[in-house]
Coordinates of C-alpha atoms in Angstrom, one line a residue:
X973 CA 0.7 -28.7 14.6
X974 CA -1.8 -30.1 12.2
X975 CA -2.0 -28.4 8.8
X976 CA -4.2 -28.7 5.7
X977 CA -4.3 -27.0 2.4
X978 CA -7.0 -24.4 1.9
X979 CA -10.3 -26.0 1.0
X980 CA -11.2 -26.1 -2.7
X981 CA -14.3 -23.9 -2.1
X982 CA -12.0 -21.1 -0.7
X983 CA -9.7 -21.3 -3.7
X984 CA -12.7 -21.1 -6.1
X985 CA -14.0 -18.0 -4.3
X986 CA -10.6 -16.5 -4.2
X987 CA -9.7 -16.9 -7.9
X988 CA -13.1 -17.0 -9.5
X989 CA -15.0 -20.0 -10.7
X990 CA -13.4 -21.7 -12.5
X991 CA -9.8 -20.8 -11.8
X992 CA -8.3 -19.1 -14.9
X993 CA -6.4 -21.3 -17.4
X994 CA -2.9 -20.5 -18.4
X995 CA -2.7 -17.2 -20.3
X996 CA -6.3 -16.3 -19.3
X997 CA -6.9 -13.1 -17.2
X998 CA -8.4 -13.6 -13.7
X999 CA -11.7 -11.7 -13.5
X1000 CA -10.5 -9.4 -10.6
X1001 CA -7.4 -8.4 -12.7
X1002 CA -9.3 -7.1 -15.7
X1003 CA -9.7 -3.4 -16.5
X1004 CA -12.5 -2.9 -15.5
X1005 CA -12.8 -6.0 -13.2
X1006 CA -15.5 -8.6 -13.2
X1007 CA -17.4 -7.4 -10.2
X1008 CA -18.7 -10.9 -9.3
X1009 CA -15.1 -11.9 -8.6
X1010 CA -14.6 -9.0 -6.2
X1011 CA -17.9 -9.9 -4.5
X1012 CA -16.7 -13.4 -4.1
X1013 CA -13.4 -12.2 -2.7
X1014 CA -15.2 -10.0 -0.2
X1015 CA -17.0 -13.0 1.3
X1016 CA -13.6 -14.3 2.4
X1017 CA -12.7 -11.2 4.4
X1018 CA -11.4 -11.3 8.0
X1019 CA -13.9 -10.9 10.8
X1020 CA -11.4 -8.4 12.4
X1021 CA -11.0 -6.3 9.3
X1022 CA -13.0 -3.4 10.7
X1023 CA -11.3 -3.7 14.1
X1024 CA -7.9 -3.5 12.5
X1025 CA -8.9 -0.5 10.4
X1026 CA -10.2 1.2 13.6
X1027 CA -7.0 0.5 15.4
X1028 CA -4.9 2.0 12.5
X1029 CA -7.0 5.2 12.2
X1030 CA -7.0 5.7 16.0
X1031 CA -3.3 5.3 16.1
X1032 CA -2.8 7.8 13.3
X1033 CA -5.0 10.3 15.1
X1034 CA -3.0 9.9 18.3
X1035 CA 0.3 10.4 16.3
X1036 CA -1.1 13.7 15.0
X1037 CA -2.2 14.8 18.4
X1038 CA 0.8 13.7 20.5
X1039 CA 3.6 15.1 18.3
X1040 CA 6.4 15.8 20.8
X1041 CA 9.0 13.1 20.4
X1042 CA 10.2 11.3 23.5
X1043 CA 7.6 13.1 25.6
X1044 CA 6.7 11.2 28.8
X1045 CA 3.1 12.2 28.5
X1046 CA 3.0 11.0 24.9
X1047 CA 4.6 7.7 26.0
X1048 CA 2.0 7.3 28.7
X1049 CA -0.9 7.9 26.3
X1050 CA 0.5 5.3 23.9
X1051 CA 0.9 2.8 26.8
X1052 CA -2.7 3.3 27.7
X1053 CA -3.8 3.0 24.0
X1054 CA -1.9 -0.2 23.3
X1055 CA -2.8 -1.7 26.7
X1056 CA -6.4 -1.0 26.1
X1057 CA -6.4 -2.7 22.8
X1058 CA -4.7 -5.7 24.4
X1059 CA -7.5 -6.0 26.9
X1060 CA -10.1 -5.6 24.0
X1061 CA -8.4 -8.5 22.2
X1062 CA -8.5 -10.7 25.3
X1063 CA -12.3 -10.2 25.4
X1064 CA -12.7 -11.6 21.8
X1065 CA -13.8 -15.3 21.5
X1066 CA -10.9 -16.4 19.3
X1067 CA -12.5 -19.7 18.3
X1068 CA -15.6 -17.9 16.9
X1069 CA -13.4 -15.9 14.4
X1070 CA -13.0 -17.2 10.8
X1071 CA -9.5 -18.2 9.8
X1072 CA -8.6 -14.8 8.3
X1073 CA -9.8 -13.2 11.5
X1074 CA -7.6 -15.5 13.6
X1075 CA -4.7 -14.5 11.4
X1076 CA -5.5 -10.8 12.2
X1077 CA -5.8 -11.6 15.9
X1078 CA -2.4 -13.1 16.0
X1079 CA -0.9 -10.3 13.9
X1080 CA -2.5 -7.6 16.2
X1081 CA -1.5 -9.2 19.4
X1082 CA 2.1 -9.6 18.2
X1083 CA 2.2 -6.0 17.1
X1084 CA 0.8 -4.7 20.4
X1085 CA 3.3 -6.6 22.4
X1086 CA 6.1 -5.2 20.3
X1087 CA 4.9 -1.6 20.5
X1088 CA 4.7 -1.8 24.3
X1089 CA 8.2 -3.2 24.4
X1090 CA 9.4 -0.4 22.1
X1091 CA 7.9 2.2 24.4
X1092 CA 10.1 0.8 27.2
X1093 CA 13.1 1.0 25.0
X1094 CA 12.2 4.6 24.0
X1095 CA 12.2 5.5 27.7
X1096 CA 15.7 4.1 28.0
X1097 CA 16.9 6.0 24.9
X1098 CA 15.5 9.2 26.4
X1099 CA 17.3 8.7 29.6
X1100 CA 20.6 8.3 27.7
X1101 CA 20.1 11.6 25.9
X1102 CA 18.9 13.5 29.0
X1103 CA 22.3 15.0 30.0
X1104 CA 22.5 16.7 26.6
X1105 CA 18.9 17.7 26.3
X1106 CA 17.7 18.9 29.7
X1107 CA 15.7 21.7 28.0
X1108 CA 13.4 19.3 26.1
X1109 CA 10.7 19.0 28.7
X1110 CA 10.1 22.8 28.9
X1111 CA 9.7 23.1 25.1
X1112 CA 7.5 20.0 25.0
X1113 CA 5.3 21.4 27.7
X1114 CA 4.6 24.5 25.6
X1115 CA 3.5 22.5 22.7
X1116 CA 1.4 20.1 24.8
X1117 CA -0.4 23.0 26.5
X1118 CA -1.3 24.2 23.0
X1119 CA -2.5 20.8 22.0
X1120 CA -4.6 20.8 25.2
X1121 CA -6.3 24.0 23.9
X1122 CA -4.9 26.1 26.8
X1123 CA -4.6 29.8 26.5
X1124 CA -1.1 31.2 26.2
X1125 CA 0.1 33.8 28.6
X1126 CA 2.6 35.8 26.4
X1127 CA 4.8 37.2 29.1
X1128 CA 5.1 33.9 30.9
X1129 CA 5.9 32.1 27.6
X1130 CA 8.6 34.7 26.8
X1131 CA 10.2 34.0 30.2
X1132 CA 10.2 30.3 29.5
X1133 CA 11.9 30.9 26.1
X1134 CA 14.5 33.2 27.7
X1135 CA 15.4 30.8 30.5
X1136 CA 15.6 27.8 28.1
X1137 CA 17.8 29.8 25.7
X1138 CA 20.2 30.5 28.6
X1139 CA 20.3 26.8 29.5
X1140 CA 21.0 25.7 25.9
X1141 CA 23.6 28.3 25.3
X1142 CA 25.4 27.4 28.6
X1143 CA 25.4 23.7 27.7
X1144 CA 26.7 24.3 24.2
X1145 CA 29.5 26.5 25.6
X1146 CA 30.4 23.8 28.2
X1147 CA 30.6 21.2 25.5
X1148 CA 32.9 23.2 23.3
X1149 CA 35.1 24.2 26.3
X1150 CA 35.2 20.7 27.7
X1151 CA 33.9 21.9 31.1
X1152 CA 30.9 20.8 33.1
X1153 CA 30.1 17.4 34.6
X1154 CA 28.5 15.4 31.9
X1155 CA 28.6 11.6 32.3
X1156 CA 30.3 9.6 29.6
X1157 CA 28.1 9.6 26.5
X1158 CA 28.6 7.2 23.5
X1159 CA 28.7 8.7 20.1
X1160 CA 25.5 6.9 19.1
X1161 CA 23.6 8.4 22.0
X1162 CA 25.1 11.8 21.2
X1163 CA 24.0 11.6 17.6
X1164 CA 20.5 10.7 18.7
X1165 CA 20.6 13.7 21.1
X1166 CA 21.6 16.0 18.2
X1167 CA 18.8 14.7 16.1
X1168 CA 16.4 15.1 19.0
X1169 CA 17.5 18.7 19.5
X1170 CA 16.7 19.3 15.8
X1171 CA 13.3 17.7 16.3
X1172 CA 12.6 19.9 19.3
X1173 CA 13.5 22.9 17.2
X1174 CA 10.8 22.0 14.8
X1175 CA 8.3 21.5 17.6
X1176 CA 9.2 25.0 18.9
X1177 CA 8.7 26.4 15.4
X1178 CA 5.3 24.8 15.1
X1179 CA 4.3 26.2 18.6
X1180 CA 5.5 29.7 17.8
X1181 CA 3.9 29.7 14.3
X1182 CA 0.4 29.1 15.8
X1183 CA 0.5 32.4 17.8
X1184 CA 2.9 34.6 15.9
X1185 CA 1.1 37.4 14.0
X1186 CA -2.3 36.3 15.2
X1187 CA -1.8 37.4 18.8
X1188 CA 0.0 40.8 18.8
X1189 CA 0.8 40.7 22.5
X1190 CA 2.4 37.3 22.0
X1191 CA 4.6 38.6 19.2
X1192 CA 5.6 41.6 21.2
X1193 CA 6.8 39.5 24.2
X1194 CA 8.0 36.3 22.6
X1195 CA 9.6 37.2 19.2
X1196 CA 13.1 38.0 20.4
X1197 CA 13.3 35.2 22.9
X1198 CA 12.0 32.7 20.3
X1199 CA 14.6 33.8 17.7
X1200 CA 17.4 33.5 20.3
X1201 CA 16.2 30.0 21.4
X1202 CA 15.8 28.9 17.8
X1203 CA 19.4 29.9 17.0
X1204 CA 20.6 28.3 20.3
X1205 CA 19.0 24.9 19.4
X1206 CA 20.5 25.0 15.9
X1207 CA 23.9 25.7 17.4
X1208 CA 23.5 23.1 20.1
X1209 CA 23.0 20.3 17.6
X1210 CA 26.2 21.4 15.9
X1211 CA 28.0 21.6 19.2
X1212 CA 27.1 18.0 20.0
X1213 CA 28.2 16.7 16.7
X1214 CA 31.4 18.7 16.7
X1215 CA 32.5 17.6 20.2
X1216 CA 31.0 14.1 20.6
X1217 CA 30.1 12.7 17.1
X1218 CA 31.9 14.1 14.1
X1219 CA 30.5 15.3 10.8
X1220 CA 27.6 13.0 10.1
X1221 CA 27.4 13.8 6.4
X1222 CA 31.0 13.3 5.4
X1223 CA 32.7 11.9 8.5
X1224 CA 32.4 8.5 10.1
X1225 CA 29.0 6.7 9.8
X1226 CA 27.3 6.7 13.1
X1227 CA 24.7 4.0 13.9
X1228 CA 22.6 3.2 16.9
X1229 CA 22.9 -0.6 17.8
X1230 CA 19.9 -2.1 19.5
X1231 CA 21.9 -4.7 21.4
X1232 CA 20.9 -8.4 22.1
X1233 CA 17.7 -7.6 23.9
X1234 CA 16.5 -5.2 21.2
X1235 CA 17.4 -7.7 18.6
X1236 CA 15.4 -10.4 20.4
X1237 CA 12.3 -8.2 20.5
X1238 CA 12.5 -7.3 16.8
X1239 CA 13.0 -10.9 15.8
X1240 CA 9.9 -12.0 17.8
X1241 CA 7.9 -9.2 16.2
X1242 CA 8.9 -10.4 12.7
X1243 CA 8.2 -14.0 13.7
X1244 CA 11.7 -15.2 12.9
X1245 CA 12.5 -18.2 15.3
X1246 CA 16.3 -17.8 14.9
X1247 CA 18.9 -16.0 17.0
X1248 CA 21.1 -13.3 15.5
X1249 CA 24.0 -15.8 15.5
X1250 CA 22.0 -18.4 13.6
X1251 CA 21.0 -15.9 11.0
X1252 CA 24.6 -14.9 10.5
X1253 CA 25.4 -18.6 10.0
X1254 CA 22.7 -18.9 7.4
X1255 CA 24.1 -15.9 5.6
X1256 CA 27.6 -17.3 5.7
X1257 CA 26.4 -20.5 4.1
X1258 CA 24.6 -18.6 1.3
X1259 CA 27.7 -16.5 0.8
X1260 CA 29.9 -19.6 0.3
X1261 CA 27.5 -21.0 -2.3
X1262 CA 27.5 -17.6 -4.2
X1263 CA 31.3 -17.5 -4.2
X1264 CA 31.4 -20.9 -5.9
X1265 CA 28.8 -19.7 -8.5
X1266 CA 31.0 -16.6 -9.1
X1267 CA 34.0 -18.8 -9.8
X1268 CA 32.0 -20.7 -12.4
X1269 CA 31.0 -17.5 -14.2
X1270 CA 34.5 -16.1 -13.9
X1271 CA 36.0 -19.2 -15.5
X1272 CA 33.4 -18.9 -18.4
X1273 CA 34.5 -15.3 -18.9
X1274 CA 38.2 -16.3 -19.1
X1275 CA 39.3 -14.9 -15.7
X1276 CA 39.9 -18.2 -14.0
X1277 CA 39.3 -18.1 -10.2
X1278 CA 39.8 -14.3 -10.1
X1279 CA 36.0 -13.5 -9.8
X1280 CA 36.8 -10.0 -8.7
X1281 CA 38.6 -9.3 -12.0
X1282 CA 35.6 -10.7 -13.8
X1283 CA 33.3 -8.5 -11.8
X1284 CA 35.4 -5.5 -12.6
X1285 CA 35.1 -6.3 -16.3
X1286 CA 31.3 -6.5 -15.9
X1287 CA 31.3 -3.1 -14.2
X1288 CA 33.0 -1.6 -17.2
X1289 CA 30.1 -2.6 -19.5
X1290 CA 28.0 0.4 -18.3
X1291 CA 26.0 2.2 -21.0
X1292 CA 26.7 5.8 -22.0
X1293 CA 24.9 8.7 -20.2
X1294 CA 21.4 9.2 -21.6
X1295 CA 20.9 5.5 -22.5
X1296 CA 19.9 4.3 -19.1
X1297 CA 16.1 4.6 -19.4
X1298 CA 16.2 2.4 -22.4
X1299 CA 18.0 -0.3 -20.5
X1300 CA 15.4 -0.2 -17.7
X1301 CA 12.5 -0.3 -20.2
X1302 CA 14.0 -3.3 -22.0
X1303 CA 14.8 -5.2 -18.8
X1304 CA 11.3 -4.6 -17.5
X1305 CA 9.8 -5.9 -20.7
X1306 CA 12.0 -9.0 -20.6
X1307 CA 11.1 -9.9 -17.1
X1308 CA 7.3 -9.5 -17.7
X1309 CA 7.6 -11.6 -20.9
X1310 CA 9.7 -14.3 -19.2
X1311 CA 7.3 -14.6 -16.2
X1312 CA 4.2 -14.4 -18.4
X1313 CA 5.3 -17.2 -20.6
X1314 CA 5.5 -19.5 -17.6
X1315 CA 2.1 -18.4 -16.1
X1316 CA 3.7 -17.8 -12.7
X1317 CA 1.5 -14.9 -11.6
X1318 CA -1.4 -12.8 -12.7
X1319 CA -0.2 -9.4 -14.0
X1320 CA -3.1 -7.0 -14.2
X1321 CA -3.0 -4.9 -17.4
X1322 CA -3.4 -1.7 -15.5
X1323 CA -0.3 -2.5 -13.4
X1324 CA 1.7 -3.0 -16.6
X1325 CA 0.3 0.3 -18.0
X1326 CA 0.9 2.8 -15.2
X1327 CA 4.5 2.3 -14.0
X1328 CA 6.8 5.2 -14.7
X1329 CA 10.5 6.2 -14.7
X1330 CA 12.2 9.1 -13.0
X1331 CA 15.9 10.0 -12.6
X1332 CA 17.2 10.2 -9.0
X1333 CA 18.8 13.5 -7.9
X1334 CA 22.6 13.6 -7.2
X1335 CA 21.8 14.4 -3.6
X1336 CA 19.5 11.4 -3.2
X1337 CA 22.1 9.2 -4.8
X1338 CA 24.4 9.9 -1.8
X1339 CA 22.2 7.6 0.3
X1340 CA 20.4 5.6 -2.5
X1341 CA 23.2 4.8 -5.0
X1342 CA 21.0 2.2 -6.7
X1343 CA 17.5 2.0 -8.0
X1344 CA 14.4 2.6 -5.9
X1345 CA 11.0 1.2 -7.0
X1346 CA 7.3 1.0 -6.8
X1347 CA 4.9 2.5 -9.3
X1348 CA 7.8 4.8 -10.2
X1349 CA 11.2 3.4 -10.6
X1350 CA 13.9 5.9 -9.7
X1351 CA 17.0 5.5 -11.7
X1352 CA 20.5 6.2 -10.2
X1353 CA 22.9 7.4 -12.9
X1354 CA 25.4 10.2 -13.0
X1355 CA 24.5 13.8 -14.0
X1356 CA 26.9 16.2 -15.8
X1357 CA 27.8 18.2 -12.7
X1358 CA 28.9 15.2 -10.6
X1359 CA 32.6 14.8 -9.8
X1360 CA 34.5 12.6 -12.2
X1361 CA 35.1 9.8 -9.7
X1362 CA 31.4 9.9 -8.6
X1363 CA 30.3 9.6 -12.2
X1364 CA 32.4 6.5 -12.8
X1365 CA 31.3 4.8 -9.6
X1366 CA 27.6 5.4 -10.3
X1367 CA 28.0 4.0 -13.8
X1368 CA 30.0 1.0 -12.8
X1369 CA 27.6 0.2 -9.9
X1370 CA 24.5 0.5 -12.2
X1371 CA 25.7 -1.4 -15.3
X1372 CA 23.0 -3.4 -17.2
X1373 CA 24.2 -6.8 -15.9
X1374 CA 23.8 -5.6 -12.3
X1375 CA 20.4 -4.2 -13.3
X1376 CA 19.2 -7.6 -14.4
X1377 CA 18.4 -8.2 -10.7
X1378 CA 17.2 -4.8 -9.8
X1379 CA 14.6 -3.8 -12.4
X1380 CA 12.2 -6.7 -11.8
X1381 CA 12.9 -6.3 -8.1
X1382 CA 11.6 -2.8 -8.2
X1383 CA 8.8 -3.1 -10.8
X1384 CA 7.0 -6.4 -11.8
X1385 CA 6.7 -8.8 -10.0
X1386 CA 8.5 -6.8 -7.3
X1387 CA 7.6 -3.6 -5.4
X1388 CA 5.3 -2.1 -8.0
X1389 CA 3.1 -5.2 -8.3
X1390 CA 3.1 -5.6 -4.5
X1391 CA 1.9 -2.0 -4.0
X1392 CA -0.7 -2.4 -6.8
X1393 CA -2.2 -5.5 -5.2
X1394 CA -2.0 -4.6 -1.5
X1395 CA -3.7 -1.2 -2.1
X1396 CA -6.6 -3.2 -3.6
X1397 CA -6.8 -6.3 -1.5
X1398 CA -6.6 -6.6 2.3
X1399 CA -5.2 -3.1 2.7
X1400 CA -6.3 -3.1 6.3
X1401 CA -3.2 -5.2 7.0
X1402 CA -0.8 -2.3 6.4
X1403 CA -0.1 -1.9 10.2
X1404 CA 1.4 -5.4 10.0
X1405 CA 3.7 -4.5 7.1
X1406 CA 7.2 -6.0 7.3
X1407 CA 10.3 -5.8 5.1
X1408 CA 10.4 -9.6 5.3
X1409 CA 7.3 -9.6 3.2
X1410 CA 8.1 -6.5 1.1
X1411 CA 11.8 -7.0 0.4
X1412 CA 11.7 -10.7 0.9
X1413 CA 9.1 -11.1 -1.9
X1414 CA 11.2 -9.1 -4.3
X1415 CA 14.4 -11.1 -3.4
X1416 CA 12.5 -14.4 -3.7
X1417 CA 11.8 -13.5 -7.4
X1418 CA 15.5 -13.0 -7.9
X1419 CA 16.0 -16.6 -6.6
X1420 CA 13.2 -18.0 -8.8
X1421 CA 14.4 -16.2 -11.9
X1422 CA 17.9 -17.4 -11.3
X1423 CA 16.8 -21.0 -11.1
X1424 CA 14.8 -20.6 -14.3
X1425 CA 17.9 -19.3 -16.2
X1426 CA 16.7 -15.7 -16.5
X1427 CA 20.4 -14.6 -16.7
X1428 CA 21.5 -15.1 -20.3
X1429 CA 25.3 -15.0 -19.9
X1430 CA 28.1 -15.3 -17.3
X1431 CA 28.1 -11.5 -17.2
X1432 CA 24.4 -11.6 -16.3
X1433 CA 25.1 -14.2 -13.6
X1434 CA 27.9 -12.1 -12.1
X1435 CA 25.5 -9.2 -12.0
X1436 CA 22.7 -11.1 -10.3
X1437 CA 25.2 -12.7 -7.9
X1438 CA 26.5 -9.3 -6.9
X1439 CA 23.1 -8.5 -5.5
X1440 CA 22.6 -11.9 -3.9
X1441 CA 26.0 -11.5 -2.2
X1442 CA 25.0 -8.0 -1.2
X1443 CA 21.9 -9.3 0.5
X1444 CA 23.9 -12.0 2.4
X1445 CA 26.5 -9.3 3.4
X1446 CA 23.7 -7.1 4.7
X1447 CA 22.7 -9.9 7.2
X1448 CA 26.3 -10.3 8.3
X1449 CA 27.2 -6.6 8.7
X1450 CA 23.9 -5.4 10.1
X1451 CA 23.4 -8.1 12.7
X1452 CA 27.1 -7.9 13.7
X1453 CA 26.7 -4.2 14.1
X1454 CA 23.5 -4.5 16.3
X1455 CA 25.3 -7.2 18.4
X1456 CA 28.1 -4.6 18.7
X1457 CA 30.6 -6.9 17.0
X1458 CA 31.3 -4.7 14.0
X1459 CA 31.6 -0.9 13.5
X1460 CA 30.0 1.0 10.6
X1461 CA 33.4 1.5 9.1
X1462 CA 34.2 -2.2 9.3
X1463 CA 30.8 -2.8 7.5
X1464 CA 31.9 -0.5 4.7
X1465 CA 35.2 -2.4 4.3
X1466 CA 33.3 -5.7 4.4
X1467 CA 31.1 -4.6 1.5
X1468 CA 34.1 -3.4 -0.5
X1469 CA 36.3 -6.4 0.2
X1470 CA 33.8 -9.3 0.2
X1471 CA 31.1 -8.2 -2.2
X1472 CA 33.0 -5.9 -4.6
X1473 CA 31.2 -2.6 -4.0
X1474 CA 32.6 0.7 -5.1
X1475 CA 33.6 2.4 -1.8
X1476 CA 31.3 5.4 -2.2
X1477 CA 28.4 3.1 -2.9
X1478 CA 29.3 1.0 0.1
X1479 CA 29.5 4.0 2.4
X1480 CA 26.1 5.2 1.1
X1481 CA 24.6 1.7 1.7
X1482 CA 25.9 1.6 5.3
X1483 CA 24.9 5.1 6.0
X1484 CA 21.4 4.4 4.8
X1485 CA 21.2 1.2 6.8
X1486 CA 22.2 2.8 10.1
X1487 CA 21.1 6.4 9.9
X1488 CA 17.8 6.1 7.9
X1489 CA 14.3 5.5 9.1
X1490 CA 14.6 1.8 8.7
X1491 CA 13.8 -1.1 11.0
X1492 CA 17.0 -2.5 12.5
X1493 CA 16.2 -5.8 10.7
X1494 CA 15.5 -4.2 7.4
X1495 CA 18.7 -5.3 5.8
X1496 CA 18.3 -8.8 7.1
X1497 CA 14.8 -9.0 5.7
X1498 CA 15.8 -9.2 2.0
X1499 CA 17.5 -12.6 2.0
X1500 CA 15.8 -14.1 5.0
X1501 CA 12.3 -13.1 3.8
X1502 CA 13.3 -14.4 0.3
X1503 CA 14.3 -17.8 1.8
X1504 CA 11.0 -17.9 3.7
X1505 CA 9.0 -17.5 0.5
X1506 CA 11.3 -20.0 -1.3
X1507 CA 10.7 -22.6 1.4
X1508 CA 7.0 -22.0 1.2
X1509 CA 7.1 -22.4 -2.6
X1510 CA 8.8 -25.7 -2.1
X1511 CA 6.2 -26.8 0.4
X1512 CA 3.1 -25.8 -1.6
X1513 CA 4.0 -25.5 -5.3
X1514 CA 6.7 -28.1 -5.9
X1515 CA 4.6 -30.6 -3.9
X1516 CA 1.7 -30.0 -6.4
X1517 CA -0.7 -28.6 -3.7
X1518 CA -1.0 -25.3 -5.5
X1519 CA -0.1 -23.9 -9.0
X1520 CA 2.6 -21.2 -9.1
X1521 CA 0.0 -18.7 -10.2
X1522 CA -2.4 -19.6 -7.3
X1523 CA 0.4 -19.4 -4.8
X1524 CA 1.7 -16.0 -6.0
X1525 CA -1.7 -14.4 -6.4
X1526 CA -2.8 -15.7 -3.0
X1527 CA 0.2 -14.2 -1.3
X1528 CA -0.3 -10.8 -2.9
X1529 CA -4.0 -10.7 -2.2
X1530 CA -3.5 -11.6 1.4
X1531 CA -1.8 -8.4 2.3
X1532 CA 1.4 -7.5 4.1
X1533 CA 2.4 -9.6 7.2
X1534 CA 5.2 -11.7 8.6
X1535 CA 5.8 -14.6 6.1
X1536 CA 5.1 -17.2 8.8
X1537 CA 1.5 -15.9 8.9
X1538 CA 1.4 -16.1 5.1
X1539 CA 2.1 -19.8 5.5
X1540 CA -0.6 -20.1 8.1
X1541 CA -3.1 -18.5 5.7
X1542 CA -2.1 -20.7 2.7
X1543 CA -2.0 -24.0 4.6
X1544 CA -5.1 -23.3 6.7
X1545 CA -2.9 -23.9 9.8
X1546 CA -4.7 -24.2 13.1
X1547 CA -4.0 -21.1 15.2
X1548 CA -4.3 -20.3 18.8
X1549 CA -4.8 -16.9 20.4
X1550 CA -1.3 -17.1 22.0
X1551 CA 0.4 -18.5 18.8
X1552 CA 4.1 -17.6 18.5
X1553 CA 6.8 -18.2 15.9
X1554 CA 7.8 -21.8 15.3
X1555 CA 8.6 -22.3 11.6
X1556 CA 12.3 -23.2 11.2
X1557 CA 12.2 -22.6 7.5
X1558 CA 16.0 -22.8 7.1
X1559 CA 16.6 -25.9 9.2
X1560 CA 19.0 -25.8 12.1
X1561 CA 22.2 -23.8 11.3
X1562 CA 25.3 -24.1 13.4
X1563 CA 26.5 -20.6 14.4

């Protein structure tokens, strides 16, 4: 497909006229900004910007209205909504749109196709849970009648609560006694059913709270049956976990693999033209390179080829409690200075001014053992009331040399700068947000800084390589899990044995990967997204078609989207209304 670099006129409008010289602030980045530069930027906006904003607001409104999870009526409403938007898109004259509008068209069509496919998968998931949650429909109908503004009949409502409580209590007793005629249910479906039961308890609480105390007759009839059903639902979730799952907080990690078909749908949505097996092969090749780099650093430290011993020595270089914020502050300053000296990206003064630090609670560290970022970087480090072993693992896993990769990842030029820019430019593209753009960008900077000798010592290199290996390992264990070739426990062992994680940290990482509210491809997105940006940098910057600063600023001002569409924007690639992923950015790996 024919490609051409963005016309000079577009770049002049985008960056101001003339483009800033090295060390000079861009007009849009100043505090306050030069308004002419923002007016110029506005003239490049997508023809579909308002349409995408309307879609997002309508979808948010529907989510607030249709709040019963797994409800068939909710699913039908969303099918009509997404189907209607697909028909509306088909009525648009694609060739009349400007290039930014064509980008949004492809993004929206891809998103709508994915959402419709996810609704079908949701229906399948609901059917798998149905034997453990036959009561859900009755509770959902109560809430949906309220949302339809129907009057409640207190005596009839109380009867429904009474009957459903009987059903739930009977099912819980049968589970514990091992009686009844339940079909075979996998642990992952059982855990999903337990979570769904807890969600329906919240739905019931919301329904009850609307009437309780405001309608005396309702309270008279419904209070006792409600309390009984509320307790029964709480107990039922426990019964499912006790008999079919195990203790989810301290027992085995339970995940919900999406399988080959689910993986295919998610890869198409993210515009990744590789199979799961090919992505694993890419990760294995990266892993092999990193192991060689680790050997070089290990030899420099005097540990020969025993890189794990060298890594253990680096872990022991953790700072004392109370000193961690100073480490973060200094590393943030070093990365900003290093990047600024090379004029790689525009760093708005306000973005540098407003970032903050907070300490992460011990509870949150159980699922987030490392730093989290954005405008506020949340620092994982032990508190005085943690168990001794937990203190040591937290300190070892968050030593300054490991932090050399994480601080700039979370702050500037990583997640904080991303959020700062995307909340100010093309924020309408939030519905198309993807971890391949979000996490991939932050990982790409780890690659770029590594190549520019940002690590100052072999200890620094071991610290940065730990995270690079971690990203490659995430691809291997998460895709192997979703293809049902690796269990969560095997994933934990893999992180400990191949990457050098502390076991508690490895368990937290796997638990967060499989039990959190993350896309199934979230863990894949770090390294694969980073490789996409690195390939695009080679294509446009190393070829001399754009400066590094133009490249990076244009990416951030374009908004969140699959990286293949970033490439389409930056190259002015000719698009069609039925465009699908085609960019084999990593060549042709052999699985």
